[in-house]
Amino acid sequence: MIKQRQNDSELLDYIVNNGFVPGARLPSLNDLSAELGVSIGKLREQLEAARVLGLVAARPRRGIECNSYSFTPAARASLMFGLATNERLFREFSELRNGIESAFWRPAVLSLTDEDKQDLKRYVSLAWHKLQQSRIQIPHQEHRAFHMTVFRRLDNLFATGLLETYWDAYEAVELNLYADYGYLTEVWGYHEGIAEAIERNEVDEARALHEEHLLLLRTRDVPRSSARQASFAEENSMVRSQT
């Protein structure tokens, strides 16, 4: 039985108070309903909410399993809804992301391994390769991977969750689909300098370059199209299937 009410959900309280760990399977909804005295319909609603938040997974023939905690699904679901109603919110979220990267820069960089530093250089090399082709490709995946690699060792689930959500939003507003060539070369010039400074363990120099490069996005306008609201609605509806 539930020992203490901590959430607005009997299902989540049951998971917490019974010490279920990631990967553990929960009883069936029928068994939970009998034990908790809650209707199956209400438990289904709570299960769906928990699934959207990434707290549990429900799969055919496997039942209900607990997931490791991540802040990303909840942040993503909320932000995608916000962008669907007002895409200008991306600018505000971008400012928050910049602040997070700046605030956690030193501990993040100091925790990087030699392998991580080589990964940063590899993403830079891959990006330049795309930009130097006769048919130019936008190195968006490398851009996302570069930044997330810098913060991959950061021991803060909320900071990394918001950073991951930023890149999902970046794609949702389609900043990954177009860019001036001069802008792209300037961005990757900064990334190359940052990677080299990190490899030399010059954290402050890398941070200074990082701060300069964050200003570049402010010069870009969020693209607009008549299909944008429909695109956001589709993205928002997909959140549940991605968690």
Short mmCIF file of C-alpha atoms in Angstrom, two decimals:
data_model
loop_
_atom_site.label_atom_id
_atom_site.label_comp_id
_atom_site.label_asym_id
_atom_site.label_seq_id
_atom_site.Cartn_x
_atom_site.Cartn_y
_atom_site.Cartn_z
CA MET A 1 0.00 0.00 0.00
CA ILE A 2 1.00 3.62 -0.47
CA LYS A 3 2.98 4.85 2.52
CA GLN A 4 3.04 8.52 1.65
CA ARG A 5 1.34 10.73 -0.92
CA GLN A 6 4.03 12.54 -2.94
CA ASN A 7 2.50 13.02 -6.39
CA ASP A 8 -0.90 13.75 -7.88
CA SER A 9 -0.84 10.20 -9.17
CA GLU A 10 -1.49 6.99 -7.31
CA LEU A 11 0.60 5.17 -9.90
CA LEU A 12 3.69 7.34 -9.36
CA ASP A 13 3.27 7.16 -5.59
CA TYR A 14 3.12 3.38 -5.86
CA ILE A 15 6.37 3.30 -7.86
CA VAL A 16 8.19 5.61 -5.42
CA ASN A 17 6.99 4.06 -2.19
CA ASN A 18 7.63 0.50 -3.31
CA GLY A 19 11.19 1.19 -4.42
CA PHE A 20 10.85 0.18 -8.06
CA VAL A 21 14.14 0.65 -9.92
CA PRO A 22 14.73 1.32 -13.65
CA GLY A 23 13.92 -1.79 -15.64
CA ALA A 24 11.59 -3.23 -13.01
CA ARG A 25 8.17 -4.38 -14.17
CA LEU A 26 5.01 -3.16 -12.49
CA PRO A 27 1.95 -5.31 -11.80
CA SER A 28 -0.83 -5.29 -14.38
CA LEU A 29 -3.39 -2.51 -14.30
CA ASN A 30 -5.95 -5.01 -13.01
CA ASP A 31 -3.71 -5.94 -10.08
CA LEU A 32 -2.85 -2.29 -9.42
CA SER A 33 -6.50 -1.34 -9.48
CA ALA A 34 -7.34 -3.99 -6.89
CA GLU A 35 -4.40 -3.10 -4.65
CA LEU A 36 -4.76 0.68 -4.81
CA GLY A 37 -8.54 0.90 -4.96
CA VAL A 38 -8.32 3.04 -8.10
CA SER A 39 -10.33 2.43 -11.26
CA ILE A 40 -8.56 0.98 -14.28
CA GLY A 41 -9.69 3.98 -16.35
CA LYS A 42 -7.99 6.40 -13.96
CA LEU A 43 -4.84 4.27 -13.88
CA ARG A 44 -4.73 4.27 -17.68
CA GLU A 45 -4.79 8.07 -17.64
CA GLN A 46 -2.01 8.16 -15.06
CA LEU A 47 0.00 5.61 -17.04
CA GLU A 48 -0.25 7.71 -20.20
CA ALA A 49 0.85 10.82 -18.32
CA ALA A 50 3.81 8.94 -16.82
CA ARG A 51 4.71 7.60 -20.27
CA VAL A 52 4.72 11.09 -21.82
CA LEU A 53 7.03 12.21 -19.01
CA GLY A 54 9.35 9.31 -19.82
CA LEU A 55 8.94 7.76 -16.37
CA VAL A 56 7.60 4.42 -17.58
CA ALA A 57 7.36 2.43 -20.79
CA ALA A 58 4.39 0.26 -21.73
CA ARG A 59 5.05 -2.37 -24.38
CA PRO A 60 3.03 -5.31 -25.69
CA ARG A 61 3.99 -8.61 -24.02
CA ARG A 62 6.41 -6.79 -21.70
CA GLY A 63 3.96 -4.87 -19.58
CA ILE A 64 4.81 -1.67 -17.72
CA GLU A 65 8.49 -1.00 -17.00
CA CYS A 66 10.13 1.78 -15.01
CA ASN A 67 12.60 4.02 -16.84
CA SER A 68 15.65 5.83 -15.55
CA TYR A 69 14.76 9.39 -14.65
CA SER A 70 15.34 12.01 -17.32
CA PHE A 71 14.17 15.61 -17.34
CA THR A 72 14.24 15.79 -21.14
CA PRO A 73 10.79 14.29 -21.98
CA ALA A 74 8.92 16.64 -19.66
CA ALA A 75 10.86 19.69 -20.85
CA ARG A 76 10.42 18.71 -24.50
CA ALA A 77 6.68 18.10 -24.21
CA SER A 78 6.13 21.48 -22.55
CA LEU A 79 8.36 23.43 -24.93
CA MET A 80 6.90 21.88 -28.08
CA PHE A 81 3.42 22.89 -26.94
CA GLY A 82 4.68 26.40 -26.22
CA LEU A 83 6.32 26.73 -29.64
CA ALA A 84 3.16 25.49 -31.32
CA THR A 85 1.31 28.46 -29.84
CA ASN A 86 4.11 31.03 -30.08
CA GLU A 87 7.30 30.27 -31.98
CA ARG A 88 8.91 33.43 -30.60
CA LEU A 89 9.34 31.53 -27.35
CA PHE A 90 12.33 29.86 -29.00
CA ARG A 91 14.29 33.08 -28.59
CA GLU A 92 13.63 33.08 -24.85
CA PHE A 93 14.53 29.42 -24.52
CA SER A 94 17.68 30.04 -26.53
CA GLU A 95 18.73 32.69 -24.00
CA LEU A 96 18.17 30.17 -21.21
CA ARG A 97 20.27 27.60 -23.04
CA ASN A 98 23.08 30.12 -23.51
CA GLY A 99 23.03 30.85 -19.80
CA ILE A 100 23.21 27.16 -18.92
CA GLU A 101 26.16 26.55 -21.21
CA SER A 102 27.99 29.56 -19.83
CA ALA A 103 27.29 28.70 -16.19
CA PHE A 104 28.35 25.05 -16.51
CA TRP A 105 31.16 25.53 -19.02
CA ARG A 106 34.11 25.07 -16.66
CA PRO A 107 32.94 21.92 -14.82
CA ALA A 108 31.77 20.41 -18.11
CA VAL A 109 35.05 20.99 -19.93
CA LEU A 110 37.21 19.91 -17.00
CA SER A 111 35.38 16.58 -16.90
CA LEU A 112 36.04 15.73 -20.57
CA THR A 113 38.25 12.77 -21.39
CA ASP A 114 40.90 12.61 -24.11
CA GLU A 115 38.45 10.57 -26.17
CA ASP A 116 35.81 13.29 -25.79
CA LYS A 117 38.29 15.91 -26.99
CA GLN A 118 39.07 13.81 -30.05
CA ASP A 119 35.34 13.52 -30.74
CA LEU A 120 35.08 17.33 -30.74
CA LYS A 121 37.84 17.55 -33.34
CA ARG A 122 36.19 14.80 -35.38
CA TYR A 123 32.88 16.70 -35.51
CA VAL A 124 34.74 19.80 -36.67
CA SER A 125 36.45 17.79 -39.41
CA LEU A 126 33.15 16.26 -40.54
CA ALA A 127 31.51 19.68 -40.63
CA TRP A 128 34.26 21.22 -42.75
CA HIS A 129 34.01 18.27 -45.12
CA LYS A 130 30.30 18.95 -45.63
CA LEU A 131 30.83 22.67 -46.08
CA GLN A 132 33.58 22.20 -48.66
CA GLN A 133 31.62 19.92 -50.97
CA SER A 134 30.48 21.22 -54.36
CA ARG A 135 26.97 20.62 -53.10
CA ILE A 136 27.10 22.15 -49.62
CA GLN A 137 25.45 20.30 -46.75
CA ILE A 138 24.44 21.93 -43.48
CA PRO A 139 26.33 20.10 -40.69
CA HIS A 140 23.49 20.22 -38.20
CA GLN A 141 24.03 16.79 -36.65
CA GLU A 142 27.67 17.67 -36.11
CA HIS A 143 26.62 20.99 -34.58
CA ARG A 144 24.33 19.30 -32.08
CA ALA A 145 26.85 16.55 -31.34
CA PHE A 146 29.65 19.08 -30.81
CA HIS A 147 27.76 21.01 -28.14
CA MET A 148 26.32 17.96 -26.41
CA THR A 149 29.77 16.35 -26.33
CA VAL A 150 31.13 19.35 -24.42
CA PHE A 151 28.47 18.72 -21.77
CA ARG A 152 28.24 14.93 -21.94
CA ARG A 153 30.06 14.44 -18.61
CA LEU A 154 28.13 17.12 -16.75
CA ASP A 155 26.57 15.58 -13.66
CA ASN A 156 23.31 17.54 -13.72
CA LEU A 157 20.24 15.87 -15.20
CA PHE A 158 18.27 19.12 -15.35
CA ALA A 159 20.94 21.11 -17.17
CA THR A 160 21.59 18.36 -19.72
CA GLY A 161 17.85 17.79 -20.10
CA LEU A 162 17.31 21.43 -21.02
CA LEU A 163 20.28 21.39 -23.40
CA GLU A 164 18.93 18.32 -25.19
CA THR A 165 15.52 19.97 -25.40
CA TYR A 166 17.10 23.07 -26.93
CA TRP A 167 18.37 21.09 -29.91
CA ASP A 168 14.97 19.48 -30.44
CA ALA A 169 13.48 22.98 -30.47
CA TYR A 170 16.24 24.17 -32.82
CA GLU A 171 15.10 21.54 -35.30
CA ALA A 172 11.42 22.28 -34.70
CA VAL A 173 11.84 25.93 -35.72
CA GLU A 174 13.85 24.69 -38.72
CA LEU A 175 17.10 26.49 -37.96
CA ASN A 176 18.81 23.27 -39.06
CA LEU A 177 17.39 23.60 -42.58
CA TYR A 178 18.88 26.84 -43.81
CA ALA A 179 21.80 29.17 -43.12
CA ASP A 180 23.99 31.62 -44.94
CA TYR A 181 27.30 30.07 -45.97
CA GLY A 182 29.22 32.87 -44.32
CA TYR A 183 27.36 32.23 -41.07
CA LEU A 184 28.16 28.53 -41.21
CA THR A 185 31.86 29.06 -41.82
CA GLU A 186 32.03 31.57 -38.98
CA VAL A 187 30.29 29.15 -36.61
CA TRP A 188 32.63 26.31 -37.45
CA GLY A 189 35.64 28.55 -37.24
CA TYR A 190 34.65 29.17 -33.63
CA HIS A 191 34.01 25.46 -33.04
CA GLU A 192 37.44 24.61 -34.39
CA GLY A 193 39.06 27.16 -32.10
CA ILE A 194 37.07 25.89 -29.12
CA ALA A 195 38.06 22.27 -29.79
CA GLU A 196 41.72 23.20 -30.10
CA ALA A 197 41.67 25.26 -26.91
CA ILE A 198 39.98 22.42 -25.02
CA GLU A 199 42.57 19.97 -26.30
CA ARG A 200 45.30 22.29 -24.92
CA ASN A 201 43.40 22.43 -21.60
CA GLU A 202 42.97 26.19 -22.02
CA VAL A 203 39.51 26.30 -20.48
CA ASP A 204 39.22 30.08 -20.21
CA GLU A 205 40.24 30.66 -23.83
CA ALA A 206 37.72 28.04 -24.94
CA ARG A 207 35.05 29.72 -22.85
CA ALA A 208 35.81 33.15 -24.35
CA LEU A 209 35.43 31.72 -27.86
CA HIS A 210 32.25 29.99 -26.77
CA GLU A 211 30.77 33.23 -25.45
CA GLU A 212 31.54 35.04 -28.72
CA HIS A 213 30.05 32.26 -30.78
CA LEU A 214 26.79 32.23 -28.79
CA LEU A 215 26.13 35.74 -30.03
CA LEU A 216 25.93 34.52 -33.63
CA LEU A 217 22.52 32.90 -33.28
CA ARG A 218 21.03 36.23 -32.27
CA THR A 219 21.72 37.50 -35.78
CA ARG A 220 19.53 34.79 -37.26
CA ASP A 221 15.77 35.08 -37.66
CA VAL A 222 13.52 32.14 -36.90
CA PRO A 223 12.13 31.09 -40.32
CA ARG A 224 8.40 31.39 -40.81
CA SER A 225 6.03 29.50 -43.08
CA SER A 226 2.31 28.96 -43.40
CA ALA A 227 2.81 25.34 -42.46
CA ARG A 228 4.72 26.10 -39.24
CA GLN A 229 1.81 25.67 -36.84
CA ALA A 230 0.91 22.32 -38.41
CA SER A 231 4.56 21.27 -38.15
CA PHE A 232 4.71 22.11 -34.46
CA ALA A 233 1.42 20.31 -33.83
CA GLU A 234 2.80 17.20 -35.49
CA GLU A 235 6.05 17.45 -33.49
CA ASN A 236 4.11 17.86 -30.27
CA SER A 237 1.93 14.84 -31.03
CA MET A 238 5.05 12.74 -31.64
CA VAL A 239 6.51 13.47 -28.23
CA ARG A 240 4.60 10.64 -26.59
CA SER A 241 5.84 8.10 -29.10
CA GLN A 242 9.45 9.23 -28.59
CA THR A 243 9.44 8.86 -24.81
#
